[in-house]
Coordinates of C-alpha atoms in Angstrom, one line a residue:
Chain A
M1 CA 301.0 87.5 -1.9
S2 CA 302.8 87.6 1.4
K3 CA 301.5 89.3 4.5
T4 CA 302.2 93.0 5.4
T5 CA 304.6 93.4 8.3
L6 CA 304.7 97.1 8.6
K7 CA 302.2 99.7 7.2
I8 CA 303.0 103.4 7.2
Q9 CA 299.6 105.1 6.8
D10 CA 299.3 108.7 5.9
I11 CA 302.0 109.8 8.3
T12 CA 302.5 113.6 8.7
M13 CA 305.1 114.9 11.1
Q14 CA 305.5 118.6 11.8
F15 CA 308.1 120.2 14.0
G16 CA 306.6 123.6 14.7
G17 CA 306.0 125.1 11.3
I18 CA 308.3 122.7 9.5
T19 CA 306.7 119.7 7.8
A20 CA 309.3 117.0 8.0
I21 CA 307.1 114.2 6.7
D22 CA 304.2 114.9 4.4
N23 CA 301.4 112.4 4.1
L24 CA 303.7 109.4 3.6
S25 CA 302.4 105.9 3.1
F26 CA 304.2 102.6 2.2
E27 CA 304.1 99.0 3.2
V28 CA 306.8 96.5 4.0
K29 CA 305.8 92.9 3.3
E30 CA 307.0 89.9 5.2
G31 CA 310.5 88.8 4.3
Q32 CA 311.2 91.9 2.2
I33 CA 314.2 94.1 2.3
Y34 CA 312.8 97.6 1.8
G35 CA 314.9 100.6 1.1
L36 CA 314.2 104.2 2.2
I37 CA 316.4 106.6 0.3
G38 CA 316.6 110.3 -0.4
P39 CA 319.0 113.2 0.0
N40 CA 320.1 114.5 3.5
G41 CA 317.2 116.1 5.4
A42 CA 314.6 114.2 3.4
G43 CA 313.1 112.8 6.7
K44 CA 314.3 109.2 6.6
T45 CA 315.6 109.0 10.1
T46 CA 312.4 110.9 11.3
I47 CA 310.4 108.0 9.9
F48 CA 312.6 105.6 11.9
N49 CA 312.0 107.6 15.0
I50 CA 308.3 107.6 14.5
I51 CA 308.2 103.8 14.0
T52 CA 310.2 103.2 17.1
G53 CA 308.1 105.5 19.2
N54 CA 310.6 108.3 19.8
Y55 CA 308.4 110.7 18.0
Q56 CA 304.6 111.0 18.1
P57 CA 303.4 111.7 14.5
T58 CA 301.2 114.7 13.9
K59 CA 298.8 112.6 11.8
G60 CA 298.6 109.1 10.6
D61 CA 299.2 105.6 11.9
I62 CA 301.9 103.0 12.1
I63 CA 300.5 99.5 11.8
F64 CA 302.7 96.6 12.7
Q65 CA 301.5 93.0 12.2
D66 CA 297.9 94.3 11.9
K67 CA 298.1 96.3 15.2
T68 CA 298.3 100.0 15.5
I69 CA 301.5 100.9 17.4
T70 CA 301.4 104.7 17.0
G71 CA 302.5 106.4 20.2
T72 CA 303.8 103.2 21.9
K73 CA 306.8 103.9 24.2
P74 CA 310.1 103.0 22.5
N75 CA 311.0 100.2 24.9
L76 CA 307.6 98.6 24.4
V77 CA 308.0 98.8 20.6
V78 CA 311.1 96.7 20.9
Q79 CA 309.1 94.1 22.8
K80 CA 306.6 94.0 20.0
G81 CA 309.3 93.0 17.6
I82 CA 310.9 96.0 16.0
A83 CA 314.6 96.5 16.6
R84 CA 316.8 99.3 15.2
T85 CA 320.4 100.4 14.7
F86 CA 321.6 103.9 14.7
Q87 CA 323.1 106.1 12.0
N88 CA 326.2 106.8 14.1
I89 CA 327.2 103.6 15.9
R90 CA 325.9 103.7 19.5
L91 CA 327.4 100.7 21.3
F92 CA 327.8 100.6 25.1
K93 CA 331.3 101.9 25.2
S94 CA 332.5 100.5 28.6
M95 CA 331.1 97.1 28.1
S96 CA 332.4 93.9 26.4
V97 CA 331.0 92.7 23.1
L98 CA 329.2 89.9 24.9
D99 CA 327.6 92.3 27.4
N100 CA 326.5 94.5 24.6
I101 CA 324.7 91.5 23.1
L102 CA 323.3 90.5 26.4
I103 CA 321.6 93.9 26.8
G104 CA 319.5 92.9 23.8
F105 CA 318.3 89.9 25.9
H106 CA 317.1 92.2 28.7
N107 CA 313.4 91.5 28.2
R108 CA 314.0 87.9 27.2
S109 CA 315.6 86.8 30.4
H110 CA 313.0 86.3 33.1
Y111 CA 314.2 86.8 36.7
S112 CA 313.3 89.6 39.1
Y113 CA 315.6 92.0 40.8
L114 CA 315.4 90.2 44.1
E115 CA 316.2 86.9 42.4
A116 CA 319.3 88.5 41.1
I117 CA 320.3 89.9 44.5
F118 CA 319.9 86.6 46.3
R119 CA 321.2 84.5 43.4
L120 CA 318.1 82.2 43.3
P121 CA 318.1 79.3 40.9
R122 CA 316.2 81.1 38.1
Y123 CA 319.1 83.6 37.9
F124 CA 321.5 80.8 37.0
T125 CA 319.3 79.0 34.5
Q126 CA 318.3 82.2 32.7
E127 CA 321.8 83.6 32.5
K128 CA 323.1 80.3 31.2
K129 CA 320.4 80.2 28.6
I130 CA 320.8 83.8 27.3
K131 CA 324.6 83.5 27.3
A132 CA 324.4 80.4 25.1
E133 CA 322.0 82.2 22.7
A134 CA 324.2 85.3 22.7
M135 CA 327.2 83.1 21.7
A136 CA 325.1 81.6 18.9
I137 CA 324.3 85.1 17.5
L138 CA 328.0 86.1 17.7
D139 CA 328.9 83.0 15.8
E140 CA 326.4 84.0 13.1
F141 CA 328.3 87.3 12.7
S142 CA 331.7 85.6 13.0
L143 CA 332.5 87.7 16.0
T144 CA 333.2 84.8 18.4
E145 CA 336.9 85.7 18.8
F146 CA 336.0 89.2 20.1
V147 CA 333.6 88.0 22.9
N148 CA 335.5 89.5 25.8
H149 CA 336.9 92.5 23.9
K150 CA 335.7 96.0 24.8
A151 CA 333.1 96.9 22.1
T152 CA 334.9 100.1 21.2
D153 CA 338.2 98.3 20.6
L154 CA 336.8 96.6 17.5
S155 CA 337.2 97.9 13.9
Y156 CA 334.5 100.1 12.5
G157 CA 333.1 97.3 10.4
N158 CA 333.0 94.9 13.3
Q159 CA 331.3 97.5 15.5
R160 CA 328.6 97.8 12.9
K161 CA 328.2 94.0 13.1
V162 CA 328.0 94.1 16.9
E163 CA 325.3 96.8 16.7
I164 CA 323.2 94.7 14.3
A165 CA 323.8 91.5 16.4
R166 CA 322.6 93.5 19.5
A167 CA 319.4 94.4 17.6
I168 CA 319.0 90.7 16.6
A169 CA 319.3 89.7 20.3
T170 CA 315.9 91.4 21.0
K171 CA 314.4 88.8 18.6
P172 CA 312.7 91.2 16.2
S173 CA 310.6 90.3 13.2
L174 CA 311.3 93.7 11.7
L175 CA 314.8 95.2 11.7
L176 CA 315.4 98.9 11.0
L177 CA 318.9 99.7 9.8
D178 CA 319.9 103.3 9.6
E179 CA 322.7 103.7 7.0
P180 CA 324.4 100.3 7.8
A181 CA 327.1 100.8 5.1
A182 CA 328.0 104.4 6.0
G183 CA 331.7 104.9 6.3
M184 CA 332.6 101.4 5.2
N185 CA 335.0 100.4 2.5
P186 CA 333.8 98.3 -0.5
S187 CA 335.0 95.0 0.9
E188 CA 333.4 95.7 4.3
T189 CA 330.2 96.7 2.5
E190 CA 330.1 93.5 0.5
D191 CA 330.7 91.5 3.7
L192 CA 327.8 93.4 5.3
S193 CA 325.4 92.6 2.5
T194 CA 326.2 88.9 2.7
I195 CA 325.5 89.0 6.5
I196 CA 322.3 90.9 6.1
H197 CA 321.0 88.4 3.6
K198 CA 322.1 85.6 5.8
I199 CA 320.5 86.9 9.0
K200 CA 317.3 87.7 7.1
K201 CA 317.0 84.1 6.2
D202 CA 318.2 82.6 9.5
F203 CA 316.1 84.8 11.8
N204 CA 313.1 85.2 9.5
L205 CA 313.3 89.0 9.3
S206 CA 311.8 91.8 7.3
I207 CA 314.2 94.6 6.9
L208 CA 313.7 98.3 6.4
L209 CA 316.9 100.2 5.7
I210 CA 318.1 103.7 5.0
E211 CA 321.0 104.0 2.7
H212 CA 322.9 106.4 0.4
D213 CA 325.1 103.9 -1.3
M214 CA 323.0 103.2 -4.4
K215 CA 325.0 100.1 -5.4
F216 CA 324.4 98.7 -2.0
V217 CA 320.7 99.5 -2.3
N218 CA 320.5 97.9 -5.7
N219 CA 322.1 94.8 -4.4
M220 CA 320.0 94.5 -1.3
C221 CA 316.5 95.9 -1.7
D222 CA 313.4 94.4 -3.2
L223 CA 311.6 97.7 -3.2
V224 CA 312.5 101.3 -2.5
T225 CA 310.7 104.5 -1.5
V226 CA 312.5 107.7 -2.4
L227 CA 311.9 110.7 -0.2
D228 CA 312.6 114.4 -0.8
Y229 CA 311.7 117.1 1.7
G230 CA 309.3 114.7 3.4
E231 CA 307.4 113.8 0.3
K232 CA 307.4 110.5 -1.5
I233 CA 308.8 111.0 -5.0
F234 CA 309.2 107.4 -6.1
D235 CA 308.0 104.0 -5.2
G236 CA 309.2 100.8 -6.9
K237 CA 312.1 98.7 -7.9
P238 CA 315.6 100.1 -7.1
A239 CA 316.7 99.6 -10.7
D240 CA 314.0 101.9 -11.9
A241 CA 314.7 104.5 -9.2
I242 CA 318.1 105.3 -10.5
V243 CA 316.8 106.2 -13.9
D244 CA 313.8 108.1 -12.6
E245 CA 313.9 111.8 -13.6
K246 CA 312.4 113.1 -10.3
V247 CA 314.9 111.0 -8.3
I248 CA 317.9 112.3 -10.3
T249 CA 316.7 115.8 -9.9
A250 CA 316.3 115.4 -6.1
Y251 CA 319.8 114.1 -5.8
L252 CA 321.7 116.2 -8.3
G253 CA 319.5 119.3 -8.7
D254 CA 317.5 120.6 -11.6
F255 CA 319.6 121.2 -14.7
T256 CA 316.9 122.3 -17.1
H257 CA 316.8 125.9 -15.8
A258 CA 320.6 126.1 -15.4
Chain B
M1 CA 330.1 75.7 41.4
K2 CA 333.8 76.6 42.0
G3 CA 332.8 80.3 42.1
I4 CA 330.2 79.6 44.9
L5 CA 332.8 77.7 47.0
I6 CA 335.3 80.5 46.6
K7 CA 332.6 83.0 47.6
I8 CA 331.6 81.0 50.7
A9 CA 335.2 80.6 51.7
L10 CA 335.9 84.3 51.3
I11 CA 332.8 85.3 53.4
T12 CA 333.8 82.8 56.1
V13 CA 337.3 84.1 56.3
S14 CA 336.1 87.8 56.3
L15 CA 333.6 87.0 59.1
G16 CA 336.4 85.3 61.1
I17 CA 338.6 88.3 60.7
I18 CA 335.8 90.6 61.8
W19 CA 335.0 88.7 64.9
Y20 CA 338.7 88.4 65.8
T21 CA 339.2 92.2 65.2
N22 CA 336.2 93.1 67.3
S23 CA 337.5 91.3 70.3
H24 CA 341.3 91.9 70.0
L25 CA 341.7 95.5 68.8
D26 CA 342.0 98.5 71.2
I27 CA 339.2 101.1 71.3
Y28 CA 341.1 103.7 69.2
N29 CA 341.8 101.3 66.3
L30 CA 338.4 99.7 66.6
S31 CA 336.8 103.1 66.2
I32 CA 338.9 103.6 63.0
V33 CA 337.8 100.3 61.4
N34 CA 334.2 101.0 62.5
N35 CA 334.3 104.3 60.8
I36 CA 335.8 102.8 57.7
G37 CA 333.1 100.1 57.7
I38 CA 330.3 102.6 57.8
F39 CA 331.7 104.8 55.1
A40 CA 332.4 101.7 53.0
I41 CA 328.7 100.8 53.2
L42 CA 327.7 104.3 52.3
A43 CA 330.2 104.6 49.5
L44 CA 329.4 101.2 48.0
S45 CA 325.7 102.0 47.8
Y46 CA 326.4 105.5 46.5
N47 CA 328.6 104.0 43.8
L48 CA 325.6 102.0 42.5
I49 CA 323.6 105.0 41.5
N50 CA 326.4 107.3 40.7
G51 CA 329.1 105.0 39.2
V52 CA 327.2 102.0 37.8
A53 CA 324.0 103.6 36.7
G54 CA 325.8 106.9 35.9
Q55 CA 323.2 109.1 37.5
F56 CA 325.1 112.0 39.0
S57 CA 323.0 112.4 42.1
L58 CA 324.1 114.3 45.2
E59 CA 321.5 113.1 47.8
P60 CA 323.2 110.5 50.0
N61 CA 323.4 112.9 53.0
G62 CA 319.6 113.0 52.9
F63 CA 319.1 109.3 52.9
V64 CA 321.8 108.8 55.6
A65 CA 320.0 111.4 57.7
I66 CA 316.7 109.6 57.3
G67 CA 318.2 106.2 58.3
A68 CA 320.1 107.7 61.2
Y69 CA 317.1 109.5 62.7
M70 CA 314.7 106.5 62.1
T71 CA 317.1 104.1 63.8
A72 CA 317.9 106.4 66.6
I73 CA 314.2 107.1 67.4
F74 CA 313.5 103.4 67.4
I75 CA 316.2 102.4 69.7
I76 CA 316.3 105.2 72.3
P77 CA 314.3 104.1 75.3
M78 CA 311.0 106.0 75.9
D79 CA 312.1 107.6 79.2
T80 CA 315.3 108.9 77.7
K81 CA 313.2 110.5 74.9
I82 CA 310.9 112.3 77.3
D83 CA 313.9 113.8 79.1
M84 CA 315.8 114.6 75.9
Y85 CA 313.2 116.5 73.8
A86 CA 313.8 119.9 75.5
L87 CA 312.4 122.4 73.0
V88 CA 308.9 121.0 72.7
D89 CA 307.2 117.8 73.9
P90 CA 307.9 114.9 71.5
A91 CA 305.1 113.8 69.2
P92 CA 303.2 110.8 70.6
V93 CA 304.2 108.7 67.6
I94 CA 307.9 109.3 68.4
L95 CA 307.4 108.0 71.9
Q96 CA 305.6 104.9 70.6
M97 CA 308.3 104.0 68.2
Q98 CA 310.3 101.3 70.0
A99 CA 312.1 98.3 68.4
N100 CA 315.2 96.3 68.8
F101 CA 318.4 97.2 66.8
P102 CA 318.0 95.0 63.7
I103 CA 314.4 96.1 63.2
A104 CA 315.3 99.7 63.7
L105 CA 318.1 99.5 61.1
L106 CA 315.7 97.8 58.7
A107 CA 313.1 100.5 59.3
G108 CA 315.7 103.2 58.6
G109 CA 316.7 101.4 55.3
L110 CA 313.1 100.9 54.2
T111 CA 312.1 104.4 54.9
S112 CA 315.0 105.7 52.8
A113 CA 314.1 103.3 50.0
L114 CA 310.5 104.4 50.1
M115 CA 311.7 108.0 50.0
A116 CA 313.9 107.2 47.0
F117 CA 310.8 105.6 45.3
L118 CA 308.8 108.7 45.8
L119 CA 311.7 110.9 44.7
S120 CA 312.5 108.9 41.5
V121 CA 309.4 110.2 39.8
P122 CA 310.5 113.9 39.7
V123 CA 314.2 113.1 39.7
F124 CA 314.4 110.9 36.7
R125 CA 312.5 113.3 34.5
V126 CA 315.8 115.1 34.2
R127 CA 319.3 114.0 33.3
G128 CA 322.9 115.0 34.0
D129 CA 323.5 118.4 35.7
Y130 CA 319.8 118.9 36.3
L131 CA 319.6 115.6 38.2
A132 CA 322.5 116.7 40.4
I133 CA 320.7 119.9 41.3
V134 CA 317.4 118.3 42.0
T135 CA 319.0 115.7 44.3
L136 CA 321.1 118.3 46.0
G137 CA 317.9 120.1 46.8
F138 CA 316.5 117.0 48.4
G139 CA 319.5 116.7 50.7
F140 CA 319.0 120.3 51.8
I141 CA 315.3 119.7 52.5
I142 CA 315.9 116.7 54.7
R143 CA 318.4 118.7 56.8
I144 CA 316.1 121.7 57.1
F145 CA 313.2 119.5 58.1
A146 CA 315.4 117.9 60.8
M147 CA 316.4 121.4 62.0
N148 CA 312.8 122.7 62.1
S149 CA 310.7 119.9 63.5
P150 CA 311.7 119.7 67.1
A151 CA 308.7 117.5 68.0
Y152 CA 310.2 114.8 65.8
T153 CA 313.9 115.3 65.7
N154 CA 314.6 117.5 68.6
G155 CA 315.6 120.3 66.2
A156 CA 319.2 121.6 66.1
M157 CA 320.0 119.9 69.4
G158 CA 319.8 116.5 67.8
L159 CA 319.5 113.2 69.5
N160 CA 321.9 112.0 72.2
D161 CA 322.3 108.9 74.3
I162 CA 321.6 106.7 71.4
P163 CA 322.4 103.1 72.6
E164 CA 325.7 101.9 71.2
F165 CA 324.7 98.6 69.7
A166 CA 326.8 99.0 66.6
D167 CA 330.0 97.2 67.2
F168 CA 332.3 95.9 64.5
R169 CA 330.5 92.6 64.2
W170 CA 327.4 94.5 63.0
I171 CA 329.2 97.0 60.9
G172 CA 331.6 94.5 59.4
S173 CA 329.0 91.9 58.4
I174 CA 326.7 94.5 57.0
T175 CA 329.6 95.9 54.9
I176 CA 330.2 92.4 53.5
F177 CA 326.4 92.0 52.9
T178 CA 326.2 95.3 51.1
F179 CA 329.3 94.5 49.0
L180 CA 327.7 91.1 48.0
V181 CA 324.4 92.7 47.0
M182 CA 326.1 95.3 44.9
I183 CA 328.2 92.7 43.1
H184 CA 325.2 90.5 42.5
V185 CA 323.3 93.4 41.1
I186 CA 326.2 94.4 38.8
Y187 CA 326.6 90.9 37.4
S188 CA 322.9 90.5 36.5
K189 CA 320.7 91.8 33.7
Y190 CA 319.8 94.7 35.9
G191 CA 323.4 95.7 36.4
R192 CA 324.1 95.4 32.7
A193 CA 321.1 97.6 32.0
M194 CA 322.4 100.2 34.5
K195 CA 325.8 100.3 32.8
A196 CA 324.0 100.5 29.4
I197 CA 322.1 103.5 30.7
R198 CA 325.3 105.1 31.8
D199 CA 327.0 104.6 28.4
D200 CA 324.0 105.6 26.2
E201 CA 320.5 105.9 27.5
D202 CA 318.8 106.2 24.2
A203 CA 320.5 103.1 22.9
A204 CA 319.4 101.3 26.1
V205 CA 315.8 102.3 25.4
A206 CA 316.2 101.0 21.8
M207 CA 317.2 97.6 23.3
G208 CA 313.9 97.5 25.2
V209 CA 315.2 98.5 28.6
N210 CA 312.7 100.3 30.7
T211 CA 315.2 102.9 31.9
F212 CA 313.0 104.5 34.4
K213 CA 312.4 101.2 36.2
V214 CA 316.1 100.2 36.2
K215 CA 317.2 103.6 37.4
T216 CA 314.6 103.5 40.2
Y217 CA 315.9 100.0 41.2
A218 CA 319.4 101.4 41.5
F219 CA 318.2 104.5 43.4
M220 CA 316.1 102.5 45.9
T221 CA 318.9 99.9 46.5
S222 CA 321.3 102.7 47.0
A223 CA 318.9 104.5 49.4
F224 CA 318.2 101.4 51.4
F225 CA 321.8 100.7 52.2
E226 CA 322.5 104.4 52.8
G227 CA 319.7 104.3 55.3
I228 CA 321.1 101.3 57.0
G229 CA 324.6 102.9 57.0
G230 CA 323.0 106.0 58.6
G231 CA 321.5 103.9 61.3
L232 CA 324.8 102.3 62.1
L233 CA 326.4 105.7 62.1
A234 CA 323.8 107.0 64.7
S235 CA 324.3 104.0 67.0
F236 CA 328.1 104.1 66.6
L237 CA 328.4 107.8 67.3
S238 CA 325.6 107.7 69.9
T239 CA 324.7 111.2 69.0
I240 CA 323.3 112.8 65.9
A241 CA 322.5 116.4 64.9
P242 CA 321.3 117.9 61.6
D243 CA 324.7 119.5 61.0
Q244 CA 326.3 116.1 60.5
F245 CA 324.3 115.6 57.3
T246 CA 325.4 118.5 55.2
F247 CA 326.7 118.3 51.6
L248 CA 330.2 117.6 53.0
L249 CA 329.1 114.1 53.8
T250 CA 328.1 113.5 50.2
F251 CA 331.3 115.1 49.1
Y252 CA 333.4 112.7 51.3
L253 CA 331.6 109.7 49.7
L254 CA 332.2 111.2 46.3
I255 CA 335.9 111.4 47.0
I256 CA 335.9 107.7 48.0
I257 CA 334.1 106.4 44.9
V258 CA 336.0 108.6 42.5
L259 CA 339.3 107.5 44.0
G260 CA 338.2 103.8 43.9
G261 CA 336.9 104.1 40.4
L262 CA 333.3 105.0 39.4
G263 CA 331.5 101.7 39.0
S264 CA 334.0 99.5 40.7
M265 CA 332.8 98.0 44.1
T266 CA 336.2 96.5 44.9
G267 CA 337.8 99.8 44.1
T268 CA 335.4 101.5 46.5
L269 CA 336.2 99.1 49.3
V270 CA 339.9 99.6 48.8
S271 CA 339.5 103.3 48.6
A272 CA 337.4 103.6 51.7
I273 CA 340.1 101.7 53.6
V274 CA 342.9 103.8 52.1
I275 CA 341.2 107.1 52.8
G276 CA 340.0 106.0 56.3
F277 CA 343.4 104.9 57.5
G278 CA 345.2 107.6 55.5
L279 CA 343.4 110.4 57.3
E280 CA 344.3 108.8 60.7
W281 CA 348.0 108.0 59.8
L282 CA 348.5 111.6 58.7
R283 CA 347.5 113.0 62.0
F284 CA 351.1 113.3 63.1
L285 CA 351.4 116.2 60.6
D286 CA 349.1 118.3 62.8
D287 CA 351.5 117.9 65.8
N288 CA 354.8 119.5 66.7
M289 CA 357.5 118.1 64.4
T290 CA 361.2 118.3 64.5
I291 CA 362.9 118.1 61.1
F292 CA 366.7 118.0 61.1
G293 CA 366.8 119.4 64.7
Y294 CA 364.6 122.3 63.7
D295 CA 361.3 122.6 65.5
T296 CA 358.6 123.5 63.0
G297 CA 355.9 124.1 65.5
A298 CA 352.4 122.8 65.2
H299 CA 350.4 123.5 62.1
P300 CA 346.8 122.3 62.6
G301 CA 345.3 121.5 59.2
M302 CA 348.6 120.4 57.6
R303 CA 347.1 116.9 57.5
M304 CA 344.4 118.0 55.1
V305 CA 346.9 119.8 52.9
V306 CA 349.1 116.8 52.5
F307 CA 346.1 114.5 52.1
S308 CA 344.7 116.7 49.3
I309 CA 348.1 116.7 47.5
L310 CA 348.3 112.9 47.8
L311 CA 344.8 112.6 46.4
I312 CA 345.7 114.9 43.4
I313 CA 348.8 112.8 42.7
T314 CA 346.8 109.6 42.8
M315 CA 344.2 110.9 40.5
L316 CA 346.9 112.1 38.0
F317 CA 348.3 108.6 37.8
A318 CA 345.0 106.7 37.9
R319 CA 342.7 109.0 36.0
R320 CA 339.7 106.8 36.2
G321 CA 340.3 105.8 39.8
L322 CA 342.3 103.0 41.2
F323 CA 340.3 100.2 39.4
G324 CA 338.6 102.2 36.6
D325 CA 335.1 100.8 36.2
R326 CA 336.2 97.2 36.6
E327 CA 336.2 94.9 39.5
L328 CA 339.4 93.4 40.9
S329 CA 338.4 89.9 39.7
D330 CA 338.0 91.2 36.1
I331 CA 341.4 92.9 36.3
L332 CA 343.1 89.7 37.5
K333 CA 341.3 87.7 34.9
S334 CA 342.4 89.9 32.0
K335 CA 346.0 90.0 33.4
S336 CA 346.2 86.2 33.5
S337 CA 344.7 85.8 30.0
S338 CA 347.1 88.4 28.5
K339 CA 350.0 86.5 30.1
R340 CA 348.8 83.3 28.6
K341 CA 348.7 85.0 25.2
N342 CA 352.3 86.2 25.5
V343 CA 353.6 82.7 26.2

């Protein structure tokens, strides 16, 4: 049995009187692709925001690589090895593709502010190093030809790839993908799943993803958790999820009383 | 390597021009270039926090005032001070503050930077419009403090007889130094992080950027050079009073950086020169004019009307400023690469 990367332990999240997440627990093992699915408003993105430290949960703990990280500041969570993408693409609009990736290296290039101002040797060696690494990542995503393009000039599918590449640049061991296939056409989706499988292997990642596209989930995920109104209604293989009665009810509504 | 050589060559040439200008220009023209130099320093540093880091702050008048007063107090001789403080006796510490010009400038810059450091804690808890209001308040406080502490600042009378050390050699070389520092910051991981914060702060945090730290760096750097610029201004004008450091000063700098392009340092430099010279060249509009043999008479203020119209026309054609958020070198690079593609 492989090691547990991420453990969600009895998480409850309340916003005022509304319970967005109710006593949720699940585990992502090392090297797994884990799916988090459920209808709109089920609390999937809330879970992401709790893991990345944007929200402080009302109750419960997030355990990452055997250490509790509940309440850690978002920028420190990244340094611990959890990177994320956003539901609606959030690239740095005015910057080139390369610069977008280089932001991911912010904590992995070591020179001080004064070293940058006075252009001391460490600035040059570090910048050279991270630029080479960034190019290698872009190559992995076959984005090399767009290096100097403005990020927002790229096609939707390629912007998604840049966003994932940017997350990879922070050298995570766990990658959180928030609806990576949203708004993509079937061929782009297929391209994306190939890339996700590839980077998972090449960068030794565990992946937790939110998705609506069941075909995509079926293709990608080893295990899924289905949420509805903040409660877990299913836990197991994706193939079993689509035939589960509770899951179908959550998505399509209850027909028995109709 | 080639880049470094070009840089050294450019600096040498610029310094040569500055030294030549300083000894060959007449007093009137020299005062114009000095003025441009000082406002270029102020606008360059203001552009770092406002254009590059995207934090819409309105406090430079406060930092300029701090730098100006610090420098002035340090370089005015003790005897002059005793005579000058007319309202109340100067505080003993004011009399003891004596230093030569470079140290005085540095003291002004460092005090401003320290102030920025203290201010960053409350200021960066808010974003956007709220940040503008908080920083605007700081500018007011500094001016009111200068107005109401006669033992330190000689109150509304201000400080006179400030030794005129600031010639174009000082002002010009500090302008170049400021420009270099800003460019070096922009093309480093800190500059990238500042731009990332401007574009999408939450995404920057999600990339592991400590946004508070980066914003504070930008704010302090900005304040440091605004303080130095203030010191140069004090020594150049030889007299300062609280009324010089109103919101209008901030506004003038804002015009420069918006015209040059928010985030573009080369744009700011060009824009400071264009606005500085433009305002002087348009002076003839205030005088008597004869158009087609018809004497229009003098219309003082005509200069500002025409200047504003020109400004509006420029902004209509270059909506994001002269250079947008790019540097001149980037624009030239992309021009040459697109030419190559067409061939």
